[in-house]
Amino acid sequence: MSLEKLLAWIPPGHPDEALARQVAFDRLPAHIAVIMDGNGRWAAQRRLPRVEGHRNGIQAVRDTVETAARLGCRVLTLYAFSVENWKRPAAEVRTLMTLLKRYLRLEIETLLRNDIRFRVIGRAEDLSADVRRELDSAVARTADSHGMLFNIALNYGGRAEIVDAARRAVSEGIAAEELDERRFAGLLYTAGQPDPDLLIRTSGEMRVSNFLLWQIAYAEIYVTETLWPDFRRRHLLEAVLAYQKRERRYGGITSSHAAVAT
Ligand code: IPE
Ligand code: IPE
Ligand code: MG
C-alpha cells in the first residue's frame, strides 16, 4: 500500500530499507507475475531430494506475497504448477499438492490480515478433491478482501487458457464479429485484471514455459539467477527497481525521440 506499510515491516537500519526508499510508488507495476523456478537445483546443490527444494520454497512465497501486498501491487500471480508438471514423478506431484494444502491452511490468517483476495487460475477441476476443498475454502474466506489480488496458477497452461476462452466464446454464442481483443481477454481466467507489467523468472532460465501467453504481450521480463527458495523481499524490491528503470514503448517511439520525429 505504501512506503510506510513497507517500512513498518522492515527492521530499522536493515539493508532492505534503502531499497524500499528508492521505489517510485506512483509507478508500481499493477500486476507482477512470477515463474517460481529452481527448487530442484537448490536441493541438488545441497545433495537433498528435490522435494526439499519445494519445501524451502514456501518461505519465498510468504515473503513475496507480503512484500507485494505492502508495496501496493494490485495483482500478484505465482506460477505454482503447470499442465506440463504432471510429467514429474508421482511422489513429487503429491508432495507439491500436500505443501500447497499446508501453505493455505497456515497462511490464511496472514492473507486476511493483509486484506489479500485469493484466486486460482488454471484447470482446478482436474485437481484432487482434497486440494480443491482447501482452495475453495481460501477463495471463499478471502472473498471480501479488497487489497491485493493473489492469483495462484495451478494446473495452468497458457495455451489451455486460450483454448478454454475460445470454447467459452462458442458456448456463450458470441458472434465472430463481436470478438475483439478486449472481449477475448474477458473470457480468460484473468478477466477484469490488468495484464502483468513485470514478469519475474527465478533461476536464470530464459523462457516463459507456457505462462500467461496472452497477458504478457508487453510485460517487462526480469530474469534472476537467484533460485526460488532463496528469493526474498530484497529480490522482489530489486526486480521492481529494475522495472522502474525500463522504458516501455508498446511499439511506439520514445518520448525523447518523439520531439525529433515531429
Ligand atoms: C519450480 O522448481 C517448482 C515447480 C515447477 C513446481 P523446479 O522443480 O522446476 O526446479 P528445477 O527447475 O528443477 O531446479
Ligand atoms: C515452470 O517451471 C512451471 C512452474 C514454475 C510452475 P518448469 O520448471 O516446469 O519449466 P521448464 O520445464 O523448465 O520449462
Ligand atoms: Mg524448473
Tab-separated table of C-alpha atoms and ligand atoms in Angstrom:
chain	number	residue	atom	x	y	z
A	1	MET	CA	0.000	0.000	0.000
A	2	SER	CA	2.829	2.411	0.625
A	3	LEU	CA	6.352	3.135	1.772
A	4	GLU	CA	5.037	3.377	5.350
A	5	LYS	CA	3.474	-0.096	5.142
A	6	LEU	CA	6.712	-1.488	3.843
A	7	LEU	CA	8.953	0.300	6.350
A	8	ALA	CA	6.728	-0.823	9.233
A	9	TRP	CA	7.732	-4.370	8.314
A	10	ILE	CA	11.466	-3.790	7.740
A	11	PRO	CA	13.652	-3.592	10.873
A	12	PRO	CA	15.184	-0.077	11.071
A	13	GLY	CA	18.657	0.039	9.562
A	14	HIS	CA	18.107	-3.204	7.620
A	15	PRO	CA	19.638	-3.033	4.102
A	16	ASP	CA	16.147	-3.525	2.562
A	17	GLU	CA	15.155	-0.109	3.936
A	18	ALA	CA	17.390	1.679	1.409
A	19	LEU	CA	15.853	-0.375	-1.418
A	20	ALA	CA	12.317	0.386	-0.243
A	21	ARG	CA	13.098	4.132	-0.201
A	22	GLN	CA	14.166	4.023	-3.870
A	23	VAL	CA	10.802	2.676	-5.078
A	24	ALA	CA	8.668	5.169	-7.038
A	25	PHE	CA	5.241	4.396	-5.591
A	26	ASP	CA	3.443	6.259	-8.357
A	27	ARG	CA	4.946	3.908	-10.973
A	28	LEU	CA	4.457	0.497	-9.404
A	29	PRO	CA	3.739	-2.481	-11.636
A	30	ALA	CA	-0.024	-3.034	-11.260
A	31	HIS	CA	0.456	-6.760	-11.815
A	32	ILE	CA	3.560	-8.806	-11.022
A	33	ALA	CA	3.705	-12.383	-12.316
A	34	VAL	CA	6.350	-14.829	-11.115
A	35	ILE	CA	7.634	-18.098	-12.562
A	36	MET	CA	8.924	-19.699	-9.378
A	37	ASP	CA	11.737	-21.889	-10.662
A	38	GLY	CA	14.866	-23.592	-9.356
A	39	ASN	CA	13.619	-25.593	-6.381
A	40	GLY	CA	15.150	-28.805	-7.756
A	41	ARG	CA	18.507	-27.154	-8.393
A	42	TRP	CA	18.500	-25.595	-4.916
A	43	ALA	CA	18.040	-29.077	-3.434
A	44	ALA	CA	20.610	-30.679	-5.762
A	45	GLN	CA	23.235	-28.128	-4.681
A	46	ARG	CA	22.718	-29.397	-1.137
A	47	ARG	CA	22.519	-33.065	-2.127
A	48	LEU	CA	18.940	-33.128	-0.894
A	49	PRO	CA	15.906	-34.698	-2.575
A	50	ARG	CA	14.031	-32.334	-4.963
A	51	VAL	CA	11.052	-32.105	-2.623
A	52	GLU	CA	13.266	-30.339	-0.046
A	53	GLY	CA	13.610	-27.567	-2.597
A	54	HIS	CA	9.830	-27.277	-2.814
A	55	ARG	CA	9.535	-27.289	0.981
A	56	ASN	CA	12.061	-24.479	1.245
A	57	GLY	CA	10.260	-22.534	-1.472
A	58	ILE	CA	7.377	-21.808	0.897
A	59	GLN	CA	9.232	-19.044	2.750
A	60	ALA	CA	9.912	-17.372	-0.606
A	61	VAL	CA	6.173	-17.456	-1.334
A	62	ARG	CA	5.384	-15.891	2.061
A	63	ASP	CA	7.954	-13.125	1.589
A	64	THR	CA	6.856	-12.367	-1.964
A	65	VAL	CA	3.138	-12.231	-1.130
A	66	GLU	CA	3.620	-9.942	1.851
A	67	THR	CA	6.127	-7.664	0.096
A	68	ALA	CA	3.891	-7.277	-2.971
A	69	ALA	CA	0.849	-6.542	-0.783
A	70	ARG	CA	2.681	-3.980	1.342
A	71	LEU	CA	4.133	-2.314	-1.753
A	72	GLY	CA	0.617	-1.762	-3.036
A	73	CYS	CA	0.768	-4.003	-6.049
A	74	ARG	CA	-2.814	-4.659	-7.277
A	75	VAL	CA	-2.294	-8.204	-8.582
A	76	LEU	CA	0.334	-10.868	-7.906
A	77	THR	CA	0.293	-14.128	-9.858
A	78	LEU	CA	2.505	-17.035	-8.827
A	79	TYR	CA	3.037	-19.971	-11.191
A	80	ALA	CA	2.892	-22.990	-8.892
A	81	PHE	CA	2.043	-25.953	-11.133
A	82	SER	CA	1.805	-26.143	-14.906
A	83	VAL	CA	-0.316	-28.507	-17.004
A	84	GLU	CA	3.043	-29.989	-18.074
A	85	ASN	CA	4.194	-30.613	-14.479
A	86	TRP	CA	2.100	-33.827	-14.318
A	87	LYS	CA	5.014	-35.385	-16.225
A	88	ARG	CA	7.008	-35.368	-12.979
A	89	PRO	CA	7.278	-38.404	-10.681
A	90	ALA	CA	4.000	-39.065	-8.824
A	91	ALA	CA	5.683	-38.683	-5.428
A	92	GLU	CA	6.949	-35.192	-6.330
A	93	VAL	CA	3.485	-34.141	-7.553
A	94	ARG	CA	1.955	-35.487	-4.332
A	95	THR	CA	4.417	-33.511	-2.210
A	96	LEU	CA	3.693	-30.327	-4.168
A	97	MET	CA	-0.047	-30.756	-3.561
A	98	THR	CA	0.488	-31.503	0.138
A	99	LEU	CA	2.680	-28.413	0.501
A	100	LEU	CA	0.037	-26.314	-1.209
A	101	LYS	CA	-2.670	-27.504	1.193
A	102	ARG	CA	-0.435	-26.859	4.190
A	103	TYR	CA	0.510	-23.405	2.911
A	104	LEU	CA	-3.149	-22.435	2.539
A	105	ARG	CA	-4.079	-23.694	5.985
A	106	LEU	CA	-1.161	-21.916	7.673
A	107	GLU	CA	-1.277	-18.683	5.685
A	108	ILE	CA	-4.977	-17.904	5.511
A	109	GLU	CA	-4.810	-15.654	8.595
A	110	THR	CA	-1.876	-13.705	7.123
A	111	LEU	CA	-3.772	-13.297	3.847
A	112	LEU	CA	-6.795	-11.963	5.735
A	113	ARG	CA	-4.676	-9.684	7.925
A	114	ASN	CA	-3.129	-8.168	4.785
A	115	ASP	CA	-6.552	-7.784	3.106
A	116	ILE	CA	-5.474	-10.121	0.287
A	117	ARG	CA	-8.024	-11.771	-2.023
A	118	PHE	CA	-7.019	-15.253	-3.131
A	119	ARG	CA	-7.906	-16.716	-6.537
A	120	VAL	CA	-6.947	-19.786	-8.550
A	121	ILE	CA	-6.246	-19.695	-12.272
A	122	GLY	CA	-5.943	-22.917	-14.258
A	123	ARG	CA	-7.924	-26.082	-14.712
A	124	ALA	CA	-8.634	-26.524	-10.988
A	125	GLU	CA	-11.373	-29.052	-11.783
A	126	ASP	CA	-8.675	-31.654	-12.570
A	127	LEU	CA	-7.066	-31.356	-9.124
A	128	SER	CA	-7.931	-33.864	-6.410
A	129	ALA	CA	-10.978	-33.241	-4.210
A	130	ASP	CA	-8.965	-32.511	-1.047
A	131	VAL	CA	-6.862	-29.881	-2.826
A	132	ARG	CA	-9.967	-28.292	-4.363
A	133	ARG	CA	-11.637	-28.163	-0.944
A	134	GLU	CA	-8.675	-26.284	0.527
A	135	LEU	CA	-8.530	-23.910	-2.444
A	136	ASP	CA	-12.286	-23.238	-2.377
A	137	SER	CA	-12.109	-22.508	1.329
A	138	ALA	CA	-9.267	-19.975	0.883
A	139	VAL	CA	-11.099	-18.320	-2.033
A	140	ALA	CA	-14.337	-18.092	-0.015
A	141	ARG	CA	-12.685	-16.843	3.175
A	142	THR	CA	-10.814	-14.047	1.382
A	143	ALA	CA	-13.695	-13.089	-0.946
A	144	ASP	CA	-14.406	-9.877	0.982
A	145	SER	CA	-10.811	-8.663	0.991
A	146	HIS	CA	-10.217	-5.525	-1.050
A	147	GLY	CA	-6.433	-5.308	-1.110
A	148	MET	CA	-4.126	-7.165	-3.427
A	149	LEU	CA	-5.480	-9.943	-5.613
A	150	PHE	CA	-3.271	-13.026	-5.295
A	151	ASN	CA	-3.696	-15.490	-8.163
A	152	ILE	CA	-2.137	-18.882	-7.866
A	153	ALA	CA	-1.644	-20.581	-11.235
A	154	LEU	CA	-2.342	-24.274	-10.694
A	155	ASN	CA	-2.686	-26.886	-13.387
A	156	TYR	CA	-2.225	-23.797	-15.519
A	157	GLY	CA	-1.213	-23.636	-19.184
A	158	GLY	CA	-1.285	-20.526	-21.323
A	159	ARG	CA	-2.401	-22.439	-24.402
A	160	ALA	CA	-5.021	-24.354	-22.392
A	161	GLU	CA	-6.345	-20.998	-21.142
A	162	ILE	CA	-6.667	-19.650	-24.692
A	163	VAL	CA	-8.430	-22.849	-25.806
A	164	ASP	CA	-10.770	-22.592	-22.789
A	165	ALA	CA	-11.548	-18.978	-23.716
A	166	ALA	CA	-12.314	-19.965	-27.319
A	167	ARG	CA	-14.601	-22.742	-26.064
A	168	ARG	CA	-16.389	-20.247	-23.821
A	169	ALA	CA	-16.870	-17.888	-26.741
A	170	VAL	CA	-18.528	-20.704	-28.683
A	171	SER	CA	-20.664	-21.967	-25.789
A	172	GLU	CA	-21.801	-18.411	-24.951
A	173	GLY	CA	-22.788	-17.943	-28.598
A	174	ILE	CA	-20.552	-14.914	-29.131
A	175	ALA	CA	-20.609	-13.984	-32.825
A	176	ALA	CA	-17.305	-13.754	-34.713
A	177	GLU	CA	-17.735	-10.037	-35.444
A	178	GLU	CA	-18.328	-9.316	-31.731
A	179	LEU	CA	-14.984	-10.851	-30.818
A	180	ASP	CA	-12.092	-8.425	-30.476
A	181	GLU	CA	-9.054	-8.377	-28.176
A	182	ARG	CA	-10.902	-6.697	-25.316
A	183	ARG	CA	-13.812	-9.152	-25.466
A	184	PHE	CA	-11.476	-12.137	-25.762
A	185	ALA	CA	-9.415	-11.000	-22.750
A	186	GLY	CA	-12.682	-11.027	-20.795
A	187	LEU	CA	-13.027	-14.753	-21.465
A	188	LEU	CA	-9.621	-15.608	-19.997
A	189	TYR	CA	-9.078	-16.798	-16.413
A	190	THR	CA	-7.735	-13.307	-15.641
A	191	ALA	CA	-10.854	-11.466	-16.871
A	192	GLY	CA	-11.018	-7.963	-15.444
A	193	GLN	CA	-7.422	-7.947	-14.205
A	194	PRO	CA	-4.655	-5.731	-15.560
A	195	ASP	CA	-2.041	-7.553	-17.679
A	196	PRO	CA	1.280	-8.235	-15.942
A	197	ASP	CA	3.636	-5.265	-16.183
A	198	LEU	CA	6.510	-7.243	-14.720
A	199	LEU	CA	7.258	-10.926	-15.286
A	200	ILE	CA	9.911	-12.366	-12.983
A	201	ARG	CA	11.570	-15.736	-13.530
A	202	THR	CA	13.981	-17.131	-10.958
A	203	SER	CA	16.962	-19.452	-11.545
A	204	GLY	CA	18.120	-17.982	-14.826
A	205	GLU	CA	16.030	-19.801	-17.436
A	206	MET	CA	15.203	-17.581	-20.442
A	207	ARG	CA	11.789	-18.969	-21.321
A	208	VAL	CA	8.150	-18.415	-20.482
A	209	SER	CA	7.132	-22.091	-20.119
A	210	ASN	CA	3.507	-21.644	-21.210
A	211	PHE	CA	2.769	-18.931	-18.606
A	212	LEU	CA	0.146	-16.210	-19.278
A	213	LEU	CA	0.920	-16.252	-23.008
A	214	TRP	CA	-1.817	-13.791	-23.926
A	215	GLN	CA	-1.361	-11.461	-20.967
A	216	ILE	CA	2.445	-10.992	-21.142
A	217	ALA	CA	2.335	-9.439	-24.634
A	218	TYR	CA	4.010	-6.262	-23.322
A	219	ALA	CA	5.288	-7.356	-19.906
A	220	GLU	CA	8.807	-6.365	-18.905
A	221	ILE	CA	10.763	-9.572	-18.306
A	222	TYR	CA	13.200	-9.830	-15.403
A	223	VAL	CA	15.247	-12.999	-15.014
A	224	THR	CA	17.355	-13.504	-11.901
A	225	GLU	CA	19.915	-16.238	-11.194
A	226	THR	CA	18.540	-16.484	-7.645
A	227	LEU	CA	16.918	-19.858	-7.084
A	228	TRP	CA	13.315	-19.699	-5.879
A	229	PRO	CA	13.937	-20.988	-2.297
A	230	ASP	CA	16.448	-18.108	-1.840
A	231	PHE	CA	14.085	-15.411	-3.190
A	232	ARG	CA	13.171	-12.813	-0.543
A	233	ARG	CA	11.751	-9.293	-0.083
A	234	ARG	CA	15.088	-7.838	-1.244
A	235	HIS	CA	14.935	-9.691	-4.554
A	236	LEU	CA	11.394	-8.536	-5.262
A	237	LEU	CA	12.339	-4.926	-4.460
A	238	GLU	CA	15.371	-5.234	-6.787
A	239	ALA	CA	13.090	-6.530	-9.565
A	240	VAL	CA	10.661	-3.629	-9.087
A	241	LEU	CA	13.545	-1.105	-9.137
A	242	ALA	CA	14.905	-2.666	-12.348
A	243	TYR	CA	11.399	-2.499	-13.854
A	244	GLN	CA	11.149	1.191	-12.982
A	245	LYS	CA	14.331	1.898	-14.992
A	246	ARG	CA	12.871	0.325	-18.143
A	247	GLU	CA	11.387	2.352	-20.927
A	248	ARG	CA	8.111	0.898	-22.169
A	249	ARG	CA	7.248	1.725	-25.743
A	250	TYR	CA	4.378	-0.580	-26.758
A	251	GLY	CA	5.573	-0.404	-30.348
A	252	GLY	CA	5.751	3.373	-30.374
A	253	ILE	CA	8.786	5.616	-30.154
A	254	THR	CA	10.493	7.033	-27.087
A	255	SER	CA	9.249	10.360	-25.748
A	256	SER	CA	12.711	11.908	-26.314
A	257	HIS	CA	12.662	10.846	-29.988
A	258	ALA	CA	9.080	11.994	-30.452
A	259	ALA	CA	10.182	15.648	-30.425
A	260	VAL	CA	12.704	14.982	-33.207
A	261	ALA	CA	10.258	12.912	-35.267
A	262	THR	CA	7.555	15.597	-35.421
B	1	IPE	C1	9.921	-24.933	-9.557
B	1	IPE	O1	11.104	-25.597	-9.339
B	1	IPE	C2	8.728	-25.622	-8.934
B	1	IPE	C3	7.772	-26.184	-9.895
B	1	IPE	C4	7.901	-26.146	-11.192
B	1	IPE	C5	6.619	-26.837	-9.345
B	1	IPE	P1	11.568	-26.837	-10.197
B	1	IPE	O2	11.076	-28.097	-9.537
B	1	IPE	O3	11.172	-26.678	-11.620
B	1	IPE	O4	13.143	-26.732	-10.046
B	1	IPE	P2	14.254	-27.000	-11.140
B	1	IPE	O5	13.906	-26.201	-12.342
B	1	IPE	O6	14.240	-28.467	-11.417
B	1	IPE	O7	15.521	-26.543	-10.494
B	2	IPE	C1	7.615	-23.574	-14.924
B	2	IPE	O1	8.726	-24.215	-14.432
B	2	IPE	C2	6.396	-24.023	-14.160
B	2	IPE	C3	6.288	-23.512	-12.807
B	2	IPE	C4	7.083	-22.663	-12.242
B	2	IPE	C5	5.144	-23.996	-12.080
B	2	IPE	P1	9.247	-25.590	-15.062
B	2	IPE	O2	10.472	-25.944	-14.308
B	2	IPE	O3	8.154	-26.580	-15.097
B	2	IPE	O4	9.573	-25.160	-16.551
B	2	IPE	P2	10.566	-25.780	-17.609
B	2	IPE	O5	10.253	-27.240	-17.719
B	2	IPE	O6	11.958	-25.560	-17.083
B	2	IPE	O7	10.326	-25.019	-18.868
B	3	MG	MG	12.080	-25.908	-13.247
